[in-house]
XYZ file of C-alpha atoms in Angstrom:
561
model
C -138.039 176.149 116.406
C -141.783 175.732 116.880
C -144.838 176.351 114.744
C -148.532 176.296 115.490
C -151.435 174.845 113.479
C -152.414 178.245 112.099
C -148.959 178.638 110.494
C -149.250 175.227 108.824
C -152.728 175.899 107.422
C -151.638 179.291 106.094
C -148.915 177.590 103.993
C -149.961 178.156 100.345
C -149.441 174.512 99.335
C -151.408 173.071 102.275
C -154.110 175.685 101.951
C -154.603 174.847 98.289
C -154.747 171.149 99.192
C -157.462 171.754 101.780
C -159.534 174.031 99.504
C -159.158 171.865 96.401
C -162.187 169.872 95.326
C -162.077 166.108 94.890
C -160.881 164.837 91.500
C -164.208 163.102 90.759
C -166.008 166.398 91.340
C -163.692 168.157 88.877
C -164.240 165.388 86.303
C -168.015 165.899 86.570
C -167.596 169.667 86.239
C -165.540 169.194 83.071
C -168.421 167.194 81.600
C -170.929 169.869 82.690
C -168.554 172.586 81.377
C -168.197 174.198 84.788
C -164.479 173.506 84.320
C -162.431 173.366 81.159
C -158.988 172.285 79.995
C -156.885 175.278 79.075
C -155.537 175.427 75.534
C -152.927 178.035 76.451
C -149.325 177.008 77.003
C -148.125 176.928 80.580
C -145.443 179.353 81.714
C -143.549 176.450 83.271
C -139.988 175.822 82.096
C -140.229 172.000 82.114
C -140.769 170.139 78.847
C -143.502 168.162 80.560
C -145.914 171.045 79.870
C -146.019 169.971 76.235
C -147.958 166.952 77.499
C -150.174 168.472 80.236
C -152.658 171.356 80.403
C -154.144 173.074 83.442
C -157.781 172.493 84.366
C -159.495 175.843 85.109
C -162.829 176.957 86.547
C -165.031 178.363 83.771
C -166.391 181.310 85.760
C -163.112 182.560 87.248
C -160.325 181.027 85.073
C -158.631 179.987 88.320
C -156.687 176.754 88.490
C -158.396 173.759 90.099
C -155.152 172.129 91.313
C -155.328 169.486 88.578
C -153.787 169.081 85.140
C -155.040 166.939 82.272
C -152.872 164.723 80.043
C -153.299 165.858 76.439
C -153.105 162.235 75.242
C -155.042 159.998 77.636
C -157.066 162.852 79.303
C -156.416 161.541 82.811
C -156.339 164.117 85.644
C -153.271 164.428 87.853
C -152.665 166.549 90.915
C -150.639 169.752 90.474
C -150.617 172.016 93.506
C -148.521 175.187 93.583
C -144.981 174.466 94.716
C -145.174 170.668 94.281
C -143.012 170.530 91.142
C -143.379 168.340 88.045
C -141.414 165.187 88.902
C -144.592 163.138 89.372
C -145.861 164.350 85.991
C -142.676 163.169 84.275
C -143.352 159.659 85.556
C -146.686 159.524 83.751
C -146.736 156.975 80.909
C -147.592 159.563 78.249
C -144.825 161.987 79.182
C -142.870 162.944 76.078
C -139.157 163.614 76.326
C -137.575 166.189 74.079
C -134.079 165.969 72.689
C -132.874 168.655 75.057
C -134.108 167.166 78.328
C -134.590 163.528 79.318
C -137.263 162.327 81.687
C -136.263 160.960 85.083
C -137.260 157.439 83.957
C -134.960 157.628 80.952
C -132.150 159.057 83.054
C -132.446 156.191 85.526
C -132.766 153.420 82.930
C -130.351 154.840 80.388
C -127.678 152.325 79.454
C -124.275 153.783 80.080
C -121.598 152.305 77.836
C -118.839 151.133 80.131
C -115.467 150.306 78.659
C -114.510 146.817 79.783
C -110.786 146.405 80.562
C -108.904 144.170 78.125
C -107.952 141.763 80.904
C -111.611 141.229 81.814
C -112.385 140.428 78.166
C -109.559 137.866 78.088
C -110.791 136.329 81.344
C -114.293 136.115 79.875
C -112.913 134.136 76.919
C -111.160 131.724 79.313
C -114.343 131.241 81.339
C -116.363 130.560 78.187
C -113.833 127.931 77.137
C -114.136 126.293 80.563
C -117.935 126.415 80.341
C -117.977 124.661 76.947
C -115.357 122.079 78.001
C -116.611 121.224 81.498
C -120.294 121.035 80.554
C -119.732 119.615 77.037
C -121.556 122.501 75.377
C -121.087 123.739 71.836
C -119.084 126.924 71.313
C -122.201 128.586 69.888
C -123.976 128.067 73.239
C -122.579 131.398 74.470
C -124.506 133.152 71.675
C -127.863 131.762 72.783
C -130.497 134.257 73.931
C -131.227 132.143 76.994
C -127.568 132.025 78.032
C -127.211 135.797 77.575
C -130.384 136.437 79.576
C -129.071 134.303 82.456
C -125.686 136.060 82.361
C -127.315 139.488 82.400
C -129.436 138.484 85.388
C -126.338 137.343 87.282
C -124.425 140.515 86.374
C -127.322 142.681 87.564
C -127.596 140.651 90.773
C -123.876 141.139 91.461
C -124.170 144.877 90.822
C -127.037 145.122 93.300
C -125.863 142.787 96.084
C -122.116 142.631 95.572
C -119.887 139.576 95.164
C -122.290 136.772 96.137
C -121.727 133.024 95.926
C -123.274 131.826 92.674
C -124.553 128.688 94.410
C -126.739 130.940 96.562
C -128.376 132.331 93.427
C -128.734 129.390 91.041
C -131.654 127.046 91.754
C -131.589 123.243 91.995
C -132.201 121.416 88.661
C -135.291 119.788 90.180
C -136.679 123.238 90.972
C -136.070 124.322 87.388
C -137.788 121.181 86.117
C -140.838 121.716 88.319
C -141.180 125.342 87.247
C -140.745 124.664 83.535
C -144.356 123.598 82.916
C -145.632 126.346 85.224
C -143.687 129.006 83.312
C -144.810 127.583 79.960
C -148.454 127.630 81.087
C -148.165 131.225 82.299
C -146.587 132.404 79.034
C -149.124 130.445 76.988
C -152.027 132.029 78.877
C -150.534 135.491 78.351
C -150.204 134.764 74.629
C -153.780 133.480 74.353
C -155.163 136.518 76.170
C -153.463 138.676 73.546
C -154.673 136.515 70.655
C -158.271 135.974 71.740
C -159.526 138.990 69.767
C -157.677 137.842 66.626
C -159.073 134.332 67.086
C -162.649 135.591 67.530
C -162.276 137.597 64.328
C -160.946 134.476 62.543
C -157.637 136.185 61.775
C -155.485 133.189 62.709
C -154.298 130.030 61.013
C -152.645 127.028 62.599
C -150.188 124.408 61.438
C -150.015 121.059 63.160
C -147.705 118.106 62.807
C -147.448 114.672 64.399
C -144.370 112.516 64.775
C -143.032 109.586 66.776
C -139.830 109.511 68.799
C -137.708 106.712 67.315
C -136.135 105.829 70.664
C -139.135 105.496 73.002
C -141.753 105.278 70.234
C -143.823 108.030 71.867
C -146.058 110.123 69.628
C -146.184 113.920 69.831
C -148.412 116.638 68.415
C -147.322 120.238 67.798
C -149.649 123.198 67.198
C -148.305 126.521 65.885
C -150.490 129.618 65.483
C -149.894 132.236 62.792
C -151.498 135.681 62.829
C -151.105 139.242 61.515
C -151.178 141.792 64.320
C -152.600 145.322 64.252
C -149.297 146.627 62.860
C -149.562 144.252 59.891
C -146.670 142.099 61.088
C -146.932 138.357 60.498
C -146.192 136.421 63.692
C -146.013 132.747 64.595
C -145.925 131.132 68.029
C -145.785 127.489 69.074
C -148.817 126.957 71.282
C -147.952 123.452 72.407
C -145.919 120.317 71.868
C -147.698 117.579 73.765
C -147.533 113.812 74.024
C -150.244 111.854 72.248
C -152.010 109.453 74.663
C -150.039 106.208 74.688
C -153.139 104.044 75.115
C -154.895 105.476 72.037
C -154.507 104.752 68.360
C -153.921 107.766 66.131
C -157.305 107.606 64.466
C -159.007 110.707 63.121
C -161.467 110.705 66.022
C -158.704 110.462 68.642
C -156.583 113.138 66.946
C -159.545 115.532 66.948
C -160.232 114.771 70.622
C -156.574 115.489 71.441
C -156.727 118.886 69.717
C -159.993 119.756 71.476
C -158.539 118.746 74.854
C -155.653 121.144 74.386
C -157.916 124.157 73.724
C -160.263 123.207 76.573
C -157.861 125.009 78.951
C -159.494 128.254 77.756
C -163.245 128.288 78.471
C -164.270 130.932 75.921
C -165.445 128.223 73.495
C -166.031 124.512 73.499
C -163.590 122.267 71.623
C -165.399 122.223 68.271
C -165.805 126.008 68.239
C -162.107 126.461 68.968
C -161.129 124.312 65.983
C -163.580 126.128 63.689
C -161.964 129.495 64.461
C -158.797 128.572 62.556
C -157.713 127.735 59.042
C -155.620 124.585 59.441
C -152.577 123.678 57.339
C -151.435 120.058 57.633
C -149.878 117.200 55.718
C -152.075 114.729 53.816
C -152.183 112.056 56.535
C -155.567 110.291 56.491
C -156.008 110.690 60.253
C -155.466 114.470 60.355
C -157.677 114.918 57.276
C -160.439 112.958 59.032
C -159.867 114.839 62.321
C -160.330 118.256 60.699
C -162.993 117.231 58.199
C -165.608 119.687 59.617
C -163.136 122.594 59.459
C -161.238 124.561 56.819
C -158.036 122.616 56.125
C -155.378 123.193 53.464
C -152.582 120.862 52.416
C -149.042 121.902 53.259
C -147.612 122.677 49.817
C -143.995 122.131 50.879
C -144.971 118.646 52.066
C -146.680 117.940 48.742
C -143.494 118.876 46.864
C -141.667 116.338 49.057
C -144.295 113.724 48.085
C -143.898 114.584 44.401
C -140.138 114.029 44.508
C -140.585 110.903 46.610
C -142.901 109.458 43.960
C -140.649 110.575 41.102
C -137.593 108.720 42.390
C -139.115 105.953 44.541
C -139.357 103.033 42.123
C -136.143 103.812 40.242
C -134.196 103.854 43.539
C -135.677 100.587 44.786
C -134.253 98.557 41.868
C -137.548 96.698 41.635
C -137.461 93.689 39.281
C -140.872 94.730 37.943
C -139.524 97.999 36.554
C -140.957 99.265 33.271
C -138.805 100.018 30.248
C -138.947 103.717 31.131
C -137.748 103.027 34.682
C -134.865 100.918 33.380
C -133.788 103.868 31.207
C -133.627 105.956 34.396
C -131.344 103.487 36.142
C -128.291 105.681 35.570
C -129.873 108.462 37.659
C -130.794 105.924 40.338
C -127.208 104.626 40.418
C -125.875 108.179 40.740
C -128.045 108.906 43.805
C -127.238 105.542 45.414
C -123.488 105.923 44.755
C -123.484 109.448 46.200
C -125.243 108.250 49.358
C -122.698 105.425 49.741
C -119.760 107.772 49.209
C -120.971 110.334 51.737
C -121.780 107.595 54.267
C -118.282 106.094 53.866
C -116.500 109.461 54.155
C -118.505 110.334 57.278
C -117.788 106.984 58.919
C -114.084 106.893 58.020
C -113.457 110.492 59.006
C -112.138 111.347 55.536
C -114.892 113.926 55.210
C -112.694 116.103 57.443
C -110.029 116.159 54.720
C -112.255 118.284 52.484
C -112.358 122.074 52.710
C -116.158 121.789 53.028
C -117.906 118.698 54.385
C -120.223 116.570 52.285
C -123.813 116.575 53.540
C -125.736 113.402 54.282
C -129.322 112.964 53.102
C -132.262 112.542 55.478
C -134.967 110.108 54.440
C -137.842 112.264 55.698
C -136.672 115.345 53.774
C -136.215 114.769 50.044
C -134.655 118.205 49.620
C -131.727 116.897 51.664
C -130.872 114.716 48.635
C -130.359 117.860 46.594
C -128.192 119.320 49.368
C -126.144 116.112 49.322
C -125.731 116.185 45.534
C -124.835 119.893 45.605
C -122.196 119.349 48.305
C -120.560 116.611 46.205
C -120.681 118.824 43.097
C -118.935 121.640 45.000
C -116.229 119.315 46.375
C -115.928 117.076 43.294
C -112.355 118.032 42.417
C -111.169 117.466 46.000
C -112.899 114.072 46.157
C -111.220 113.085 42.865
C -107.855 114.063 44.341
C -108.523 111.763 47.288
C -109.745 108.664 45.431
C -108.937 109.189 41.739
C -111.249 109.380 38.753
C -111.231 105.613 38.153
C -111.762 104.480 41.753
C -114.640 102.121 42.556
C -116.214 104.768 44.801
C -116.525 107.195 41.867
C -117.386 104.714 39.110
C -121.130 105.433 39.204
C -120.778 109.193 39.704
C -120.873 111.056 36.392
C -120.017 114.749 36.804
C -122.120 115.883 33.833
C -125.149 113.890 34.988
C -124.664 115.203 38.533
C -124.727 118.792 37.280
C -127.878 118.264 35.194
C -129.706 116.496 38.019
C -129.013 119.451 40.327
C -130.411 121.832 37.681
C -133.502 119.636 37.349
C -134.153 119.647 41.119
C -133.324 123.310 41.833
C -136.869 124.701 41.150
C -138.354 122.162 43.584
C -135.924 123.280 46.277
C -136.657 126.956 45.600
C -140.419 126.344 45.756
C -140.371 124.396 49.018
C -137.967 126.884 50.656
C -140.189 129.865 49.824
C -143.381 128.040 50.802
C -141.875 127.195 54.212
C -141.335 130.891 55.019
C -142.664 132.228 58.319
C -142.037 135.986 58.123
C -144.074 136.667 54.972
C -147.387 135.356 53.533
C -147.016 132.150 51.506
C -150.583 131.240 50.494
C -150.368 133.655 47.545
C -147.209 131.863 46.303
C -148.686 128.360 46.014
C -150.416 128.830 42.655
C -147.371 130.596 41.199
C -144.936 127.893 42.248
C -147.162 125.160 40.874
C -147.319 126.997 37.540
C -143.535 127.446 37.615
C -142.954 123.735 38.282
C -145.354 122.696 35.513
C -143.577 124.964 33.029
C -140.183 123.643 34.184
C -141.236 119.994 33.778
C -142.930 120.539 30.426
C -139.735 122.103 29.038
C -137.832 118.924 29.987
C -140.572 116.598 28.751
C -140.704 118.137 25.266
C -136.910 118.363 24.913
C -136.542 114.916 23.298
C -133.268 115.243 21.417
C -130.955 112.319 20.629
C -128.769 112.936 23.678
C -129.168 110.001 26.101
C -129.047 112.244 29.155
C -131.750 114.527 27.734
C -133.920 111.490 26.997
C -133.497 110.354 30.606
C -134.535 113.724 31.967
C -137.485 113.874 29.582
C -138.735 110.593 31.064
C -137.995 111.785 34.592
C -139.971 114.967 33.919
C -142.924 112.913 32.693
C -143.006 110.980 35.968
C -142.723 114.158 38.020
C -145.343 115.932 35.897
C -147.806 113.130 36.564
C -147.102 113.415 40.311
C -147.608 117.208 40.326
C -150.918 116.909 38.500
C -152.133 114.114 40.783
C -150.909 115.361 44.168
C -150.503 119.152 43.933
C -154.162 120.188 44.087
C -155.037 123.866 44.491
C -157.740 125.066 46.866
C -160.006 128.039 46.165
C -158.193 129.942 48.943
C -154.895 129.645 47.032
C -156.563 131.119 43.952
C -158.302 133.908 45.873
C -155.066 134.838 47.664
C -153.207 135.200 44.379
C -155.987 137.279 42.829
C -155.874 139.636 45.838
C -152.113 140.103 45.362
C -151.969 143.254 43.175
C -149.066 142.286 40.841
C -150.924 139.142 39.693
C -154.595 140.114 39.742
C -154.929 139.374 35.994
C -154.053 135.709 36.649
C -151.879 135.430 33.543
C -150.621 131.985 34.561
C -154.178 130.604 34.171
C -154.643 129.259 30.642
C -158.407 129.569 30.305
C -160.616 132.638 30.613
C -163.315 130.323 31.942
C -160.980 129.390 34.810
C -160.206 133.067 35.499
C -163.940 133.856 35.621
C -164.475 130.950 38.033
C -161.762 132.291 40.382
C -163.179 135.826 40.268
C -166.655 134.469 41.047
C -165.206 132.674 44.093
C -163.695 135.980 45.206
C -167.111 137.657 44.986
C -168.743 134.877 46.996
C -166.047 135.048 49.662
C -166.318 138.848 49.967
C -170.092 138.547 50.259
C -169.703 135.995 53.082
C -167.247 138.269 54.901
C -169.594 141.232 54.548
C -172.488 139.257 56.030
C -170.390 138.246 59.038
C -169.227 141.792 59.785
C -170.946 143.711 62.615
C -173.344 146.526 61.745
C -170.969 149.115 63.208
C -167.462 147.723 62.664
C -164.684 149.390 64.696
C -162.644 152.008 62.910
C -159.449 150.557 61.491
C -156.563 152.762 62.625
C -153.754 150.343 61.782
C -151.061 151.169 59.272
C -150.570 149.296 56.032
C -147.571 146.964 56.095
C -144.576 147.579 53.878
C -143.925 145.125 51.049
C -140.446 144.399 49.788
C -140.556 144.919 46.022
C -137.799 143.965 43.634
C -137.127 143.976 39.899
C -135.676 140.468 40.075
C -138.615 138.096 40.486
C -138.867 134.530 39.222
C -142.559 135.157 38.491
C -142.048 138.315 36.425
C -143.474 136.678 33.279
C -146.904 136.661 34.925
C -146.743 140.041 36.688
C -149.142 142.747 35.545
C -147.722 145.786 33.757
C -148.658 148.988 35.570
C -150.919 151.269 33.533
C -148.983 154.077 31.925
C -145.684 152.379 32.601
C -143.587 149.707 30.912
C -142.288 148.396 34.223
C -143.662 145.540 36.263
C -144.206 145.483 40.012
C -142.670 142.467 41.676
C -142.409 141.070 45.156
C -139.451 139.345 46.749
C -139.898 136.952 49.653
C -137.174 136.976 52.277
C -137.516 134.974 55.488
C -135.491 136.676 58.172
């Protein structure tokens, strides 16, 4: 069969292609109104025509050979007889319930029923993995492990039964690529965050610690931001070694932070640091390092300091104790005896005889003492069965005192847990939790009945109250954040009207400063308002505002997912 050139040119599809004007020409004619985008529905049967419209010549209403996407307005080729498959691959193509796009058909996950024998074999292989490599059983639930397995499964499906050694890299190769991968991901994150950072919509938390084994110091920087969908996010930007040859002075700490951000040339080091609100502990070096910038104390860390101060001298059995501290010796003995008991049961292995293990305290986390006391309270009857009520190990552990000490500490634990949340705002909770702790401690302080235990807790509350007032200082940003939280805008937890007026004046000043910094023509805000999780059970309900025309209060519950 033969054909000549004339036959090819006379083909309707080729002819249209030859006669059709260039896309840039058509785009110019749309602007000059020589062409227009049809508003009439196409006669085509494909669902893709709900997304695209034909581009027509204004003087003849004939088709130009192009269609326009109704969403992004881009022009795509559409010659007679060429079909719509290329249109379905366009990013804006909408798929109806009746018909799926080719992309969805190709990528659709088909649920395959795995034979029971394969499932049993998988269990055996997981057991071998945990035993041979000394991994925990929960390792098979890790996202990284699942991602690796999925990659290997997909590789096998594509290339057949390959030798796994031909696929898995050498550990040295993995090690060399670790920093490279981290740098790539960090740069991708920063490119996404740069707009938020420029608009001062980010805060950062930083912490420094020393490895006990090699005595090497490290610094971690985590960035927190609310995206355009009003979702609070947090990402660790870096964990880096502090220079071994430098002392951790304020000047050196600031230089270390500036050096980290110098990898991105948009700003110099000082400008980078000024773009964030920093939240840190009260270490003198980090306070000095961030002195030129906005820095807030970590409230959860302050609560740890308060409890540390409250119990420090009575636990040390100092010979210079005051009369008040001597009266608190029974509480000190209870904590010391509980630590000794848990340490002994861990070391002897007798902890395994309990239905639920006792928890050991960690010196750097005072809340772990409460967890330890609570675990003993829960297992008290089983411990008594093991050692007896009159045993030397239990002689200093009074069940009634243990219960009351847990009740005394519970609000501190609740406050620090909520203030450590990462999936909801916490700055608006600081002022409320301080007010709650003050009320809690004052109730103990003024409860001076003849009961010896109540007298002890009254003295303990006095010590803790002094620590809260001395260490738990509020910043104007804590006050402003609470005022801007609708359920508490009346600031009922503030005793003085003068103080309320001062807070409101700070709000006005801050709003004025924001208004001055805004551009003359700010971009239109098209984002959606985030959803808040409201509840009728709120520990701060006594201070919540009553809605006008209603006897109910609006409350907010914080849940960290």
